[in-house]
Short mmCIF file of C-alpha atoms in Angstrom, two decimals:
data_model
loop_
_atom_site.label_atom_id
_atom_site.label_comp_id
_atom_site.label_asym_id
_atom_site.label_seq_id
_atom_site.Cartn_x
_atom_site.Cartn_y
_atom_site.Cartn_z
CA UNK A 162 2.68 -22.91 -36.38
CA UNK A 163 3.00 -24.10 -33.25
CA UNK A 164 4.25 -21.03 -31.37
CA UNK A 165 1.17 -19.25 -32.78
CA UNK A 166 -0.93 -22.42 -31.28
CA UNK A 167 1.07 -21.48 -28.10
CA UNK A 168 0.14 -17.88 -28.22
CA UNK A 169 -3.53 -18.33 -28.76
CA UNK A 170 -3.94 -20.90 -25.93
CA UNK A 171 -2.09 -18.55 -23.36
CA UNK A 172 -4.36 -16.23 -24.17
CA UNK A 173 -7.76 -18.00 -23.70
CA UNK A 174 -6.35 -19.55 -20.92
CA UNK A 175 -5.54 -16.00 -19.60
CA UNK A 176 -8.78 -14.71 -20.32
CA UNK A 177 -10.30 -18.19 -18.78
CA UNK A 178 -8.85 -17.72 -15.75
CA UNK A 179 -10.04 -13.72 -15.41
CA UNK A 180 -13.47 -14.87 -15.96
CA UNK A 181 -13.49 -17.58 -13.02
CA UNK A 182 -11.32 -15.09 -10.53
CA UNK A 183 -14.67 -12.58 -11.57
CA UNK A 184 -16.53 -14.93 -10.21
CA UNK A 185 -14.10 -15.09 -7.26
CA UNK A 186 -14.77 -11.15 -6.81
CA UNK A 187 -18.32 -11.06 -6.28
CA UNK A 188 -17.09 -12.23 -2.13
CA UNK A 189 -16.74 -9.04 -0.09
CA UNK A 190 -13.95 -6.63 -1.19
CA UNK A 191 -12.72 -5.95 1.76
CA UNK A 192 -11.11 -8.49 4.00
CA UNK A 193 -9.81 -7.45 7.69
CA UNK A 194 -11.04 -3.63 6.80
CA UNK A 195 -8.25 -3.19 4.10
CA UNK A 196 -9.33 -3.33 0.00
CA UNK A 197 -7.79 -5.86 -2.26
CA UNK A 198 -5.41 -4.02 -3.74
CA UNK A 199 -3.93 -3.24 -0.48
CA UNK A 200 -4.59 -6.41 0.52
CA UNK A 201 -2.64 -7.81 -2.56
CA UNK A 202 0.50 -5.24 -1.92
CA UNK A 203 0.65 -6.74 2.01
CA UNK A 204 0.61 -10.15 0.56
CA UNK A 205 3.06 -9.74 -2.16
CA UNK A 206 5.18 -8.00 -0.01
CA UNK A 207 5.50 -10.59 2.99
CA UNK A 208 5.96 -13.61 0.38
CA UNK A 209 8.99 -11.46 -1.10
CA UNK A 210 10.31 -10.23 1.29
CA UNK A 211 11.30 -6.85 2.42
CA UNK A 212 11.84 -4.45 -0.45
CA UNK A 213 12.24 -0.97 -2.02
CA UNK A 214 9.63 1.52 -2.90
CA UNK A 215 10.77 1.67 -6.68
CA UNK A 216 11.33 -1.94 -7.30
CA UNK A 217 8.00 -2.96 -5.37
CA UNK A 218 6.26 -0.31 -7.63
CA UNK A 219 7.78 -1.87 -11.05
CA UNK A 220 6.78 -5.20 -9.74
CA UNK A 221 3.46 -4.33 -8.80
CA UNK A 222 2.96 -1.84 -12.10
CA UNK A 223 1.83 0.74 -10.13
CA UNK A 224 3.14 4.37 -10.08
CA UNK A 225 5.66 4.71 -6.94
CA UNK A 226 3.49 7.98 -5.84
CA UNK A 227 0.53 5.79 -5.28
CA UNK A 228 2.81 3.28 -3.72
CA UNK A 229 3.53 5.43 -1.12
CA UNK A 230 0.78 6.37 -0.44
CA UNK A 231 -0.67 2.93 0.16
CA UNK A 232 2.45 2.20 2.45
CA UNK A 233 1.51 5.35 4.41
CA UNK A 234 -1.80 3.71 5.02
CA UNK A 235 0.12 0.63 6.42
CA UNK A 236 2.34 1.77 8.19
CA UNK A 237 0.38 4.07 9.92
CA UNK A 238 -2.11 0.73 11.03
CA UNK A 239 0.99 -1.02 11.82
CA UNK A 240 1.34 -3.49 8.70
CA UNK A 241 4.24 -2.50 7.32
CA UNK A 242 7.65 -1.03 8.18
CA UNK A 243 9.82 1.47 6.71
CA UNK A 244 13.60 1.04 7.42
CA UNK A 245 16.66 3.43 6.41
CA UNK A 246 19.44 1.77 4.63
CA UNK A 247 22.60 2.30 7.04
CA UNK A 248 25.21 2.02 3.93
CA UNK A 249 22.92 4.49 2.20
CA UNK A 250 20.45 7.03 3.47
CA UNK A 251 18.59 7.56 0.04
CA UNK A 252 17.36 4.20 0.26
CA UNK A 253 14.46 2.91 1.93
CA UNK A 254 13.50 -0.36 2.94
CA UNK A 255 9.24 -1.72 3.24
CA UNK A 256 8.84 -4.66 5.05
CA UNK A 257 5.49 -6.26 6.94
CA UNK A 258 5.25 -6.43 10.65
CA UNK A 259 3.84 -9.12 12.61
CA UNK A 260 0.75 -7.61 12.62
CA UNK A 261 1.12 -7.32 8.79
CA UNK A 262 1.85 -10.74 8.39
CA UNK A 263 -0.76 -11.84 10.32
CA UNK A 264 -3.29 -10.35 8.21
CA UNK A 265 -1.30 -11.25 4.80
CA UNK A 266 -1.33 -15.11 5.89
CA UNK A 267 -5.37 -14.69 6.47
CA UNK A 268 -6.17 -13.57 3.07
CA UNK A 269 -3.83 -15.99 1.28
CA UNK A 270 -5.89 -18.38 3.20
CA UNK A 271 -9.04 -16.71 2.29
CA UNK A 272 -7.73 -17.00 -0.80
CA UNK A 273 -6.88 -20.35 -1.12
CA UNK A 274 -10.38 -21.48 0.34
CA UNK A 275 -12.16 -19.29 -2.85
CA UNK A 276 -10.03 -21.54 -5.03
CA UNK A 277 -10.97 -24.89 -3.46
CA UNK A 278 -14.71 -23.95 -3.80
CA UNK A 279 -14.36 -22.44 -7.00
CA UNK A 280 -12.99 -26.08 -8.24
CA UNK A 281 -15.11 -27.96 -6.00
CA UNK A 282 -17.18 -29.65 -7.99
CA UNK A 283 -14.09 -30.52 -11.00
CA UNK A 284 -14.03 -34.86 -11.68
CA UNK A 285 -11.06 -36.08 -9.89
CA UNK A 286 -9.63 -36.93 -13.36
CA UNK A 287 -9.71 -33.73 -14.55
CA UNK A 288 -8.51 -32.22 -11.64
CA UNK A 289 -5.83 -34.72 -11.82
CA UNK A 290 -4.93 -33.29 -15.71
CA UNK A 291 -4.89 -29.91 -14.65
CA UNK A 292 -2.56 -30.60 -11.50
CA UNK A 293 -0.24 -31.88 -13.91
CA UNK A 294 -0.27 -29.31 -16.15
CA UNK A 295 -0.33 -26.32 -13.78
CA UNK A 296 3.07 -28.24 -12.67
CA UNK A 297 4.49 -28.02 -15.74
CA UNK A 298 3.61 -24.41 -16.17
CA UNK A 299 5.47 -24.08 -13.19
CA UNK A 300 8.46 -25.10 -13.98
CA UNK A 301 8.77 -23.66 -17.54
CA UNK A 302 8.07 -20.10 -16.14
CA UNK A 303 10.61 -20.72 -13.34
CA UNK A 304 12.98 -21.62 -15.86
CA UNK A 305 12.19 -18.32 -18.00
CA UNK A 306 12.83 -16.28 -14.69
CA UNK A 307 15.90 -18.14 -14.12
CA UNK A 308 16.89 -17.06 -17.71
CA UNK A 309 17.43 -21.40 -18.71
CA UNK A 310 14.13 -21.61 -20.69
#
């Protein structure tokens, strides 16, 4: 019973958060002339760290074709880098520029500040409750990634 209690509060709290980050999307969709999604690929990129095209796609779910051609846009405006791998030539190496970084570190601010009004007006208690929690969230799913949950 419990793991099916587990299950079904995941869930609502999955579907609870998509309905307050709606309400996060009705702000402009475009920050710094680039759409979210490629907005989200910049951001994901520069807090991960340089990458391949195939494992960037399977992290990001999207088809690689589609990848590349949202790298294409980047790195033709200069946000993103595409690097040969010396040891071998089939592989290819994205990373973000300076410029890219720059505008990566401006909408994870931008970010940030739609979170801190969205839970503006939260009791400090509560908020105090949900800080804990959200910590321990934390470190359960780093512990699944790590493979010691």
């Amino acid at each position: 019973m419990p793991r099916k209690e587990f299950v079904h509060l995941m869930e609502d709290n999955i579907i609870t958060l998509d309905r307050l980050a709606g309400k996060m999307r009705i702000e402009p969709t475009y920050l710094s002339g680039y759409p979210r999604q490629l907005l989200r690929i910049l951001v994901r990129l520069h807090m991960g760290g340089r990458g391949r095209l195939k494992d960037i796609a399977r992290r990001e779910m999207v088809s690689a074709p589609n990848l590349c051609a949202a790298f294409r846009k980047l790195e033709r405006d200069g946000l993103l880098v595409r690097e040969i791998d010396e040891n071998d030539r089939r592989n290819v190496w994205y990373a973000v520029t300076d410029k890219g970084e720059k505008i990566a570190v401006n909408a994870m601010e931008n970010f940030q500040s739609h979170i801190e009004q969205l839970f503006s007006q939260l009791a400090p208690a509560d908020e105090a409750k949900l800080t804990g929690a959200l910590k321990t969230v934390k470190e359960v799913l780093q512990k699944m990634e790590l493979g010691n949950a």
